[in-house]
Amino acid sequence: MATIDIADGGVRVRFPGWERLAVWREEAVVPRAAIRAVELVDAPVGRARGGRAGVLVSGVLKVGYWGLGTGVRQLVSVRRGVPALRIAIDREAAGLPFDEVLVSARNAAELAGALVPSNV
């Protein structure tokens, strides 16, 4: 499962071995200045929609890029039963090829609290 760290410069998402193949990267770093919104998502598997490039185990797991052809591209690593952190970003300011990061983390509520808009 991917891990999320909050640092002074922003949010870092690191992907373990096999997930790296699905997302085509070892990590993604979102600068704080590029964060537009943060949301805690209790049932994240259903939040990744649209075309995809990645791994899907229906109703259980999604890892890769979702939203292809929808206008909102998501970097996704979510699992059933594990809450997720959804971070909407300014793609151009971040220099990243996606508009949202949706990642399951057991401490997603704590992370969301640390990234409330007044702290961003």
mmCIF file of N, CA and C in Angstrom:
data_model
loop_
_atom_site.group_PDB
_atom_site.id
_atom_site.type_symbol
_atom_site.label_atom_id
_atom_site.label_comp_id
_atom_site.label_asym_id
_atom_site.label_seq_id
_atom_site.Cartn_x
_atom_site.Cartn_y
_atom_site.Cartn_z
ATOM 1 N N MET A 1 0.846 -1.171 0.000
ATOM 2 C CA MET A 1 0.000 0.000 0.000
ATOM 3 C C MET A 1 0.894 1.237 0.000
ATOM 4 N N ALA A 2 0.501 2.248 -0.755
ATOM 5 C CA ALA A 2 1.263 3.495 -0.829
ATOM 6 C C ALA A 2 1.309 4.166 0.543
ATOM 7 N N THR A 3 2.341 4.965 0.762
ATOM 8 C CA THR A 3 2.457 5.717 2.008
ATOM 9 C C THR A 3 2.448 7.212 1.700
ATOM 10 N N ILE A 4 1.922 7.989 2.642
ATOM 11 C CA ILE A 4 1.839 9.441 2.486
ATOM 12 C C ILE A 4 2.599 10.089 3.623
ATOM 13 N N ASP A 5 3.460 11.049 3.285
ATOM 14 C CA ASP A 5 4.196 11.826 4.270
ATOM 15 C C ASP A 5 3.951 13.300 4.005
ATOM 16 N N ILE A 6 3.767 14.063 5.073
ATOM 17 C CA ILE A 6 3.628 15.506 4.933
ATOM 18 C C ILE A 6 4.925 16.131 5.387
ATOM 19 N N ALA A 7 5.517 16.915 4.496
ATOM 20 C CA ALA A 7 6.780 17.594 4.792
ATOM 21 C C ALA A 7 6.571 19.090 4.592
ATOM 22 N N ASP A 8 7.575 19.876 4.944
ATOM 23 C CA ASP A 8 7.482 21.328 4.793
ATOM 24 C C ASP A 8 7.178 21.727 3.360
ATOM 25 N N GLY A 9 7.783 21.026 2.423
ATOM 26 C CA GLY A 9 7.612 21.376 1.025
ATOM 27 C C GLY A 9 6.322 20.891 0.401
ATOM 28 N N GLY A 10 5.611 19.958 1.048
ATOM 29 C CA GLY A 10 4.374 19.453 0.478
ATOM 30 C C GLY A 10 4.048 18.050 0.927
ATOM 31 N N VAL A 11 3.380 17.317 0.069
ATOM 32 C CA VAL A 11 2.931 15.962 0.369
ATOM 33 C C VAL A 11 3.665 14.997 -0.558
ATOM 34 N N ARG A 12 4.229 13.954 0.023
ATOM 35 C CA ARG A 12 4.949 12.939 -0.758
ATOM 36 C C ARG A 12 4.196 11.618 -0.648
ATOM 37 N N VAL A 13 3.879 11.037 -1.800
ATOM 38 C CA VAL A 13 3.241 9.722 -1.863
ATOM 39 C C VAL A 13 4.265 8.772 -2.452
ATOM 40 N N ARG A 14 4.566 7.704 -1.719
ATOM 41 C CA ARG A 14 5.529 6.699 -2.193
ATOM 42 C C ARG A 14 4.801 5.396 -2.476
ATOM 43 N N PHE A 15 5.168 4.786 -3.582
ATOM 44 C CA PHE A 15 4.512 3.563 -4.022
ATOM 45 C C PHE A 15 5.456 2.375 -3.852
ATOM 46 N N PRO A 16 4.954 1.270 -3.257
ATOM 47 C CA PRO A 16 5.787 0.077 -3.095
ATOM 48 C C PRO A 16 5.957 -0.655 -4.421
ATOM 49 N N GLY A 17 6.813 -1.639 -4.432
ATOM 50 C CA GLY A 17 7.193 -2.417 -5.612
ATOM 51 C C GLY A 17 6.205 -2.537 -6.746
ATOM 52 N N TRP A 18 5.193 -3.390 -6.623
ATOM 53 C CA TRP A 18 4.301 -3.648 -7.755
ATOM 54 C C TRP A 18 3.456 -2.436 -8.118
ATOM 55 N N GLU A 19 3.133 -1.573 -7.145
ATOM 56 C CA GLU A 19 2.330 -0.384 -7.451
ATOM 57 C C GLU A 19 3.097 0.582 -8.353
ATOM 58 N N ARG A 20 4.409 0.592 -8.236
ATOM 59 C CA ARG A 20 5.228 1.445 -9.110
ATOM 60 C C ARG A 20 4.975 1.136 -10.574
ATOM 61 N N LEU A 21 4.760 -0.131 -10.876
ATOM 62 C CA LEU A 21 4.487 -0.528 -12.258
ATOM 63 C C LEU A 21 3.149 0.028 -12.744
ATOM 64 N N ALA A 22 2.147 0.094 -11.857
ATOM 65 C CA ALA A 22 0.816 0.555 -12.233
ATOM 66 C C ALA A 22 0.742 2.077 -12.367
ATOM 67 N N VAL A 23 1.558 2.798 -11.592
ATOM 68 C CA VAL A 23 1.508 4.270 -11.637
ATOM 69 C C VAL A 23 2.699 4.870 -12.381
ATOM 70 N N TRP A 24 3.614 4.054 -12.827
ATOM 71 C CA TRP A 24 4.774 4.470 -13.616
ATOM 72 C C TRP A 24 5.677 5.447 -12.882
ATOM 73 N N ARG A 25 5.725 5.337 -11.562
ATOM 74 C CA ARG A 25 6.603 6.219 -10.789
ATOM 75 C C ARG A 25 6.824 5.638 -9.398
ATOM 76 N N GLU A 26 7.931 6.012 -8.793
ATOM 77 C CA GLU A 26 8.249 5.577 -7.439
ATOM 78 C C GLU A 26 7.543 6.442 -6.407
ATOM 79 N N GLU A 27 7.426 7.733 -6.724
ATOM 80 C CA GLU A 27 6.772 8.650 -5.802
ATOM 81 C C GLU A 27 6.182 9.831 -6.558
ATOM 82 N N ALA A 28 5.287 10.538 -5.883
ATOM 83 C CA ALA A 28 4.723 11.779 -6.403
ATOM 84 C C ALA A 28 4.811 12.803 -5.273
ATOM 85 N N VAL A 29 5.338 13.975 -5.575
ATOM 86 C CA VAL A 29 5.454 15.042 -4.581
ATOM 87 C C VAL A 29 4.580 16.205 -5.032
ATOM 88 N N VAL A 30 3.633 16.570 -4.175
ATOM 89 C CA VAL A 30 2.728 17.681 -4.463
ATOM 90 C C VAL A 30 3.144 18.862 -3.595
ATOM 91 N N PRO A 31 3.616 19.954 -4.189
ATOM 92 C CA PRO A 31 3.994 21.127 -3.397
ATOM 93 C C PRO A 31 2.768 21.712 -2.687
ATOM 94 N N ARG A 32 2.959 22.204 -1.473
ATOM 95 C CA ARG A 32 1.841 22.791 -0.713
ATOM 96 C C ARG A 32 1.148 23.892 -1.491
ATOM 97 N N ALA A 33 1.900 24.671 -2.218
ATOM 98 C CA ALA A 33 1.316 25.785 -2.972
ATOM 99 C C ALA A 33 0.373 25.305 -4.074
ATOM 100 N N ALA A 34 0.500 24.056 -4.501
ATOM 101 C CA ALA A 34 -0.339 23.528 -5.577
ATOM 102 C C ALA A 34 -1.601 22.833 -5.061
ATOM 103 N N ILE A 35 -1.746 22.689 -3.746
ATOM 104 C CA ILE A 35 -2.907 22.000 -3.179
ATOM 105 C C ILE A 35 -4.108 22.947 -3.160
ATOM 106 N N ARG A 36 -5.196 22.507 -3.805
ATOM 107 C CA ARG A 36 -6.426 23.309 -3.860
ATOM 108 C C ARG A 36 -7.439 22.893 -2.807
ATOM 109 N N ALA A 37 -7.546 21.593 -2.550
ATOM 110 C CA ALA A 37 -8.525 21.080 -1.592
ATOM 111 C C ALA A 37 -8.063 19.733 -1.063
ATOM 112 N N VAL A 38 -8.519 19.419 0.151
ATOM 113 C CA VAL A 38 -8.199 18.145 0.792
ATOM 114 C C VAL A 38 -9.498 17.573 1.341
ATOM 115 N N GLU A 39 -9.694 16.269 1.154
ATOM 116 C CA GLU A 39 -10.932 15.631 1.608
ATOM 117 C C GLU A 39 -10.631 14.240 2.139
ATOM 118 N N LEU A 40 -11.294 13.867 3.221
ATOM 119 C CA LEU A 40 -11.238 12.507 3.740
ATOM 120 C C LEU A 40 -12.336 11.718 3.042
ATOM 121 N N VAL A 41 -12.000 10.560 2.471
ATOM 122 C CA VAL A 41 -12.959 9.732 1.734
ATOM 123 C C VAL A 41 -13.043 8.380 2.429
ATOM 124 N N ASP A 42 -14.220 8.072 2.968
ATOM 125 C CA ASP A 42 -14.386 6.814 3.707
ATOM 126 C C ASP A 42 -14.486 5.581 2.810
ATOM 127 N N ALA A 43 -15.078 5.720 1.632
ATOM 128 C CA ALA A 43 -15.233 4.595 0.695
ATOM 129 C C ALA A 43 -14.593 4.995 -0.638
ATOM 130 N N PRO A 44 -13.271 4.927 -0.729
ATOM 131 C CA PRO A 44 -12.563 5.489 -1.880
ATOM 132 C C PRO A 44 -12.614 4.694 -3.175
ATOM 133 N N VAL A 45 -12.897 3.409 -3.128
ATOM 134 C CA VAL A 45 -12.841 2.603 -4.348
ATOM 135 C C VAL A 45 -13.824 3.133 -5.392
ATOM 136 N N GLY A 46 -14.991 3.580 -4.966
ATOM 137 C CA GLY A 46 -15.986 4.102 -5.889
ATOM 138 C C GLY A 46 -15.714 5.512 -6.381
ATOM 139 N N ARG A 47 -14.736 6.191 -5.797
ATOM 140 C CA ARG A 47 -14.447 7.575 -6.179
ATOM 141 C C ARG A 47 -13.537 7.702 -7.393
ATOM 142 N N ALA A 48 -12.888 6.632 -7.777
ATOM 143 C CA ALA A 48 -12.048 6.643 -8.977
ATOM 144 C C ALA A 48 -12.916 6.179 -10.137
ATOM 145 N N ARG A 49 -13.198 7.098 -11.075
ATOM 146 C CA ARG A 49 -14.114 6.791 -12.170
ATOM 147 C C ARG A 49 -13.511 7.165 -13.505
ATOM 148 N N GLY A 50 -14.131 6.665 -14.561
ATOM 149 C CA GLY A 50 -13.683 6.997 -15.906
ATOM 150 C C GLY A 50 -12.717 5.959 -16.441
ATOM 151 N N GLY A 51 -12.109 6.307 -17.570
ATOM 152 C CA GLY A 51 -11.128 5.420 -18.181
ATOM 153 C C GLY A 51 -9.932 5.244 -17.263
ATOM 154 N N ARG A 52 -9.215 4.157 -17.451
ATOM 155 C CA ARG A 52 -8.095 3.883 -16.552
ATOM 156 C C ARG A 52 -6.899 3.310 -17.272
ATOM 157 N N ALA A 53 -5.775 3.470 -16.618
ATOM 158 C CA ALA A 53 -4.538 2.796 -16.982
ATOM 159 C C ALA A 53 -3.975 2.321 -15.658
ATOM 160 N N GLY A 54 -4.158 1.054 -15.348
ATOM 161 C CA GLY A 54 -3.708 0.556 -14.051
ATOM 162 C C GLY A 54 -4.348 -0.768 -13.715
ATOM 163 N N VAL A 55 -4.331 -1.090 -12.432
ATOM 164 C CA VAL A 55 -4.806 -2.373 -11.923
ATOM 165 C C VAL A 55 -6.158 -2.186 -11.243
ATOM 166 N N LEU A 56 -7.095 -3.057 -11.567
ATOM 167 C CA LEU A 56 -8.432 -3.026 -10.981
ATOM 168 C C LEU A 56 -8.806 -4.418 -10.519
ATOM 169 N N VAL A 57 -9.167 -4.540 -9.242
ATOM 170 C CA VAL A 57 -9.790 -5.744 -8.718
ATOM 171 C C VAL A 57 -11.154 -5.244 -8.262
ATOM 172 N N SER A 58 -12.177 -5.507 -9.049
ATOM 173 C CA SER A 58 -13.495 -4.907 -8.901
ATOM 174 C C SER A 58 -14.004 -4.894 -7.456
ATOM 175 N N GLY A 59 -14.268 -3.675 -6.966
ATOM 176 C CA GLY A 59 -14.797 -3.478 -5.623
ATOM 177 C C GLY A 59 -13.782 -3.634 -4.509
ATOM 178 N N VAL A 60 -12.546 -3.955 -4.832
ATOM 179 C CA VAL A 60 -11.541 -4.246 -3.811
ATOM 180 C C VAL A 60 -10.341 -3.307 -3.875
ATOM 181 N N LEU A 61 -9.838 -3.041 -5.073
ATOM 182 C CA LEU A 61 -8.557 -2.360 -5.223
ATOM 183 C C LEU A 61 -8.496 -1.622 -6.549
ATOM 184 N N LYS A 62 -7.930 -0.421 -6.527
ATOM 185 C CA LYS A 62 -7.640 0.330 -7.750
ATOM 186 C C LYS A 62 -6.295 1.012 -7.563
ATOM 187 N N VAL A 63 -5.400 0.802 -8.535
ATOM 188 C CA VAL A 63 -4.074 1.425 -8.506
ATOM 189 C C VAL A 63 -3.713 1.831 -9.926
ATOM 190 N N GLY A 64 -3.404 3.107 -10.122
ATOM 191 C CA GLY A 64 -3.012 3.594 -11.438
ATOM 192 C C GLY A 64 -3.558 4.977 -11.692
ATOM 193 N N TYR A 65 -3.863 5.249 -12.952
ATOM 194 C CA TYR A 65 -4.441 6.531 -13.354
ATOM 195 C C TYR A 65 -5.895 6.308 -13.749
ATOM 196 N N TRP A 66 -6.791 7.114 -13.198
ATOM 197 C CA TRP A 66 -8.214 7.028 -13.507
ATOM 198 C C TRP A 66 -8.677 8.375 -14.044
ATOM 199 N N GLY A 67 -9.850 8.363 -14.661
ATOM 200 C CA GLY A 67 -10.429 9.598 -15.171
ATOM 201 C C GLY A 67 -9.980 9.954 -16.564
ATOM 202 N N LEU A 68 -9.343 9.030 -17.261
ATOM 203 C CA LEU A 68 -8.906 9.313 -18.617
ATOM 204 C C LEU A 68 -10.135 9.595 -19.474
ATOM 205 N N GLY A 69 -10.135 10.722 -20.139
ATOM 206 C CA GLY A 69 -11.262 11.103 -20.965
ATOM 207 C C GLY A 69 -12.355 11.858 -20.235
ATOM 208 N N THR A 70 -12.202 12.099 -18.933
ATOM 209 C CA THR A 70 -13.235 12.804 -18.159
ATOM 210 C C THR A 70 -12.879 14.253 -17.875
ATOM 211 N N GLY A 71 -11.636 14.633 -18.084
ATOM 212 C CA GLY A 71 -11.209 15.992 -17.781
ATOM 213 C C GLY A 71 -10.538 16.131 -16.428
ATOM 214 N N VAL A 72 -10.752 15.187 -15.518
ATOM 215 C CA VAL A 72 -10.093 15.197 -14.208
ATOM 216 C C VAL A 72 -9.328 13.890 -14.080
ATOM 217 N N ARG A 73 -8.021 13.993 -14.199
ATOM 218 C CA ARG A 73 -7.172 12.797 -14.138
ATOM 219 C C ARG A 73 -6.732 12.573 -12.694
ATOM 220 N N GLN A 74 -6.876 11.331 -12.210
ATOM 221 C CA GLN A 74 -6.547 10.984 -10.828
ATOM 222 C C GLN A 74 -5.392 9.986 -10.766
ATOM 223 N N LEU A 75 -4.482 10.223 -9.835
ATOM 224 C CA LEU A 75 -3.461 9.245 -9.465
ATOM 225 C C LEU A 75 -4.060 8.491 -8.286
ATOM 226 N N VAL A 76 -4.257 7.174 -8.420
ATOM 227 C CA VAL A 76 -5.053 6.408 -7.467
ATOM 228 C C VAL A 76 -4.294 5.215 -6.901
ATOM 229 N N SER A 77 -4.439 5.026 -5.588
ATOM 230 C CA SER A 77 -3.989 3.818 -4.910
ATOM 231 C C SER A 77 -4.934 3.612 -3.729
ATOM 232 N N VAL A 78 -6.051 2.911 -3.968
ATOM 233 C CA VAL A 78 -7.071 2.758 -2.926
ATOM 234 C C VAL A 78 -7.462 1.305 -2.735
ATOM 235 N N ARG A 79 -7.941 1.036 -1.508
ATOM 236 C CA ARG A 79 -8.377 -0.302 -1.134
ATOM 237 C C ARG A 79 -9.699 -0.223 -0.380
ATOM 238 N N ARG A 80 -10.522 -1.247 -0.555
ATOM 239 C CA ARG A 80 -11.785 -1.334 0.184
ATOM 240 C C ARG A 80 -11.483 -1.440 1.679
ATOM 241 N N GLY A 81 -12.255 -0.716 2.477
ATOM 242 C CA GLY A 81 -12.119 -0.784 3.925
ATOM 243 C C GLY A 81 -11.034 0.093 4.508
ATOM 244 N N VAL A 82 -10.289 0.799 3.661
ATOM 245 C CA VAL A 82 -9.234 1.703 4.139
ATOM 246 C C VAL A 82 -9.567 3.107 3.643
ATOM 247 N N PRO A 83 -9.775 4.070 4.563
ATOM 248 C CA PRO A 83 -10.115 5.426 4.122
ATOM 249 C C PRO A 83 -8.992 6.026 3.286
ATOM 250 N N ALA A 84 -9.335 7.062 2.543
ATOM 251 C CA ALA A 84 -8.347 7.673 1.660
ATOM 252 C C ALA A 84 -8.307 9.183 1.856
ATOM 253 N N LEU A 85 -7.222 9.743 1.420
ATOM 254 C CA LEU A 85 -7.027 11.180 1.368
ATOM 255 C C LEU A 85 -7.129 11.580 -0.097
ATOM 256 N N ARG A 86 -8.035 12.520 -0.395
ATOM 257 C CA ARG A 86 -8.154 13.047 -1.754
ATOM 258 C C ARG A 86 -7.589 14.456 -1.753
ATOM 259 N N ILE A 87 -6.601 14.677 -2.592
ATOM 260 C CA ILE A 87 -5.958 15.992 -2.694
ATOM 261 C C ILE A 87 -6.171 16.499 -4.116
ATOM 262 N N ALA A 88 -6.927 17.588 -4.234
ATOM 263 C CA ALA A 88 -7.109 18.245 -5.533
ATOM 264 C C ALA A 88 -5.943 19.202 -5.709
ATOM 265 N N ILE A 89 -5.328 19.176 -6.878
ATOM 266 C CA ILE A 89 -4.138 20.004 -7.086
ATOM 267 C C ILE A 89 -4.262 20.858 -8.344
ATOM 268 N N ASP A 90 -3.462 21.882 -8.368
ATOM 269 C CA ASP A 90 -3.306 22.702 -9.571
ATOM 270 C C ASP A 90 -2.212 22.023 -10.383
ATOM 271 N N ARG A 91 -2.614 21.343 -11.436
ATOM 272 C CA ARG A 91 -1.693 20.529 -12.239
ATOM 273 C C ARG A 91 -0.504 21.340 -12.745
ATOM 274 N N GLU A 92 -0.757 22.516 -13.245
ATOM 275 C CA GLU A 92 0.326 23.339 -13.801
ATOM 276 C C GLU A 92 1.300 23.792 -12.717
ATOM 277 N N ALA A 93 0.771 24.233 -11.569
ATOM 278 C CA ALA A 93 1.642 24.696 -10.478
ATOM 279 C C ALA A 93 2.476 23.552 -9.919
ATOM 280 N N ALA A 94 1.908 22.348 -9.912
ATOM 281 C CA ALA A 94 2.615 21.187 -9.366
ATOM 282 C C ALA A 94 3.586 20.587 -10.373
ATOM 283 N N GLY A 95 3.344 20.833 -11.660
ATOM 284 C CA GLY A 95 4.179 20.220 -12.688
ATOM 285 C C GLY A 95 3.958 18.723 -12.782
ATOM 286 N N LEU A 96 2.715 18.288 -12.520
ATOM 287 C CA LEU A 96 2.373 16.870 -12.517
ATOM 288 C C LEU A 96 1.307 16.586 -13.579
ATOM 289 N N PRO A 97 1.224 15.351 -14.072
ATOM 290 C CA PRO A 97 0.271 15.022 -15.128
ATOM 291 C C PRO A 97 -1.112 14.593 -14.623
ATOM 292 N N PHE A 98 -1.512 15.005 -13.419
ATOM 293 C CA PHE A 98 -2.819 14.644 -12.880
ATOM 294 C C PHE A 98 -3.379 15.796 -12.053
ATOM 295 N N ASP A 99 -4.718 15.742 -11.837
ATOM 296 C CA ASP A 99 -5.430 16.803 -11.133
ATOM 297 C C ASP A 99 -5.766 16.452 -9.691
ATOM 298 N N GLU A 100 -5.770 15.174 -9.370
ATOM 299 C CA GLU A 100 -6.096 14.715 -8.021
ATOM 300 C C GLU A 100 -5.219 13.533 -7.643
ATOM 301 N N VAL A 101 -4.988 13.419 -6.349
ATOM 302 C CA VAL A 101 -4.330 12.253 -5.779
ATOM 303 C C VAL A 101 -5.349 11.628 -4.837
ATOM 304 N N LEU A 102 -5.615 10.344 -4.984
ATOM 305 C CA LEU A 102 -6.556 9.625 -4.130
ATOM 306 C C LEU A 102 -5.833 8.387 -3.612
ATOM 307 N N VAL A 103 -5.442 8.425 -2.328
ATOM 308 C CA VAL A 103 -4.596 7.364 -1.769
ATOM 309 C C VAL A 103 -5.145 6.894 -0.430
ATOM 310 N N SER A 104 -5.329 5.586 -0.287
ATOM 311 C CA SER A 104 -5.757 4.997 0.982
ATOM 312 C C SER A 104 -4.626 5.058 1.998
ATOM 313 N N ALA A 105 -5.008 5.379 3.231
ATOM 314 C CA ALA A 105 -4.046 5.407 4.339
ATOM 315 C C ALA A 105 -4.828 5.186 5.630
ATOM 316 N N ARG A 106 -4.323 4.341 6.481
ATOM 317 C CA ARG A 106 -5.021 4.079 7.742
ATOM 318 C C ARG A 106 -5.145 5.349 8.581
ATOM 319 N N ASN A 107 -4.208 6.285 8.415
ATOM 320 C CA ASN A 107 -4.237 7.538 9.166
ATOM 321 C C ASN A 107 -4.737 8.705 8.307
ATOM 322 N N ALA A 108 -5.627 8.433 7.374
ATOM 323 C CA ALA A 108 -6.120 9.461 6.436
ATOM 324 C C ALA A 108 -6.777 10.628 7.170
ATOM 325 N N ALA A 109 -7.531 10.353 8.240
ATOM 326 C CA ALA A 109 -8.189 11.438 8.987
ATOM 327 C C ALA A 109 -7.155 12.369 9.605
ATOM 328 N N GLU A 110 -6.113 11.808 10.157
ATOM 329 C CA GLU A 110 -5.037 12.608 10.754
ATOM 330 C C GLU A 110 -4.334 13.455 9.686
ATOM 331 N N LEU A 111 -4.066 12.860 8.542
ATOM 332 C CA LEU A 111 -3.413 13.579 7.449
ATOM 333 C C LEU A 111 -4.294 14.706 6.923
ATOM 334 N N ALA A 112 -5.591 14.441 6.778
ATOM 335 C CA ALA A 112 -6.520 15.469 6.309
ATOM 336 C C ALA A 112 -6.549 16.638 7.280
ATOM 337 N N GLY A 113 -6.533 16.350 8.566
ATOM 338 C CA GLY A 113 -6.511 17.398 9.583
ATOM 339 C C GLY A 113 -5.257 18.241 9.526
ATOM 340 N N ALA A 114 -4.147 17.629 9.164
ATOM 341 C CA ALA A 114 -2.880 18.345 9.071
ATOM 342 C C ALA A 114 -2.791 19.212 7.812
ATOM 343 N N LEU A 115 -3.675 18.946 6.857
ATOM 344 C CA LEU A 115 -3.642 19.689 5.597
ATOM 345 C C LEU A 115 -4.870 20.582 5.408
ATOM 346 N N VAL A 116 -5.555 20.951 6.484
ATOM 347 C CA VAL A 116 -6.718 21.837 6.343
ATOM 348 C C VAL A 116 -6.286 23.112 5.634
ATOM 349 N N PRO A 117 -7.201 23.763 4.907
ATOM 350 C CA PRO A 117 -6.848 24.920 4.100
ATOM 351 C C PRO A 117 -6.049 26.013 4.807
ATOM 352 N N SER A 118 -6.266 26.222 6.113
ATOM 353 C CA SER A 118 -5.498 27.263 6.792
ATOM 354 C C SER A 118 -4.020 26.902 6.913
ATOM 355 N N ASN A 119 -3.703 25.601 6.808
ATOM 356 C CA ASN A 119 -2.311 25.150 6.889
ATOM 357 C C ASN A 119 -1.678 24.989 5.527
ATOM 358 N N VAL A 120 -2.481 25.001 4.472
ATOM 359 C CA VAL A 120 -1.961 24.744 3.128
ATOM 360 C C VAL A 120 -1.263 25.947 2.596
#
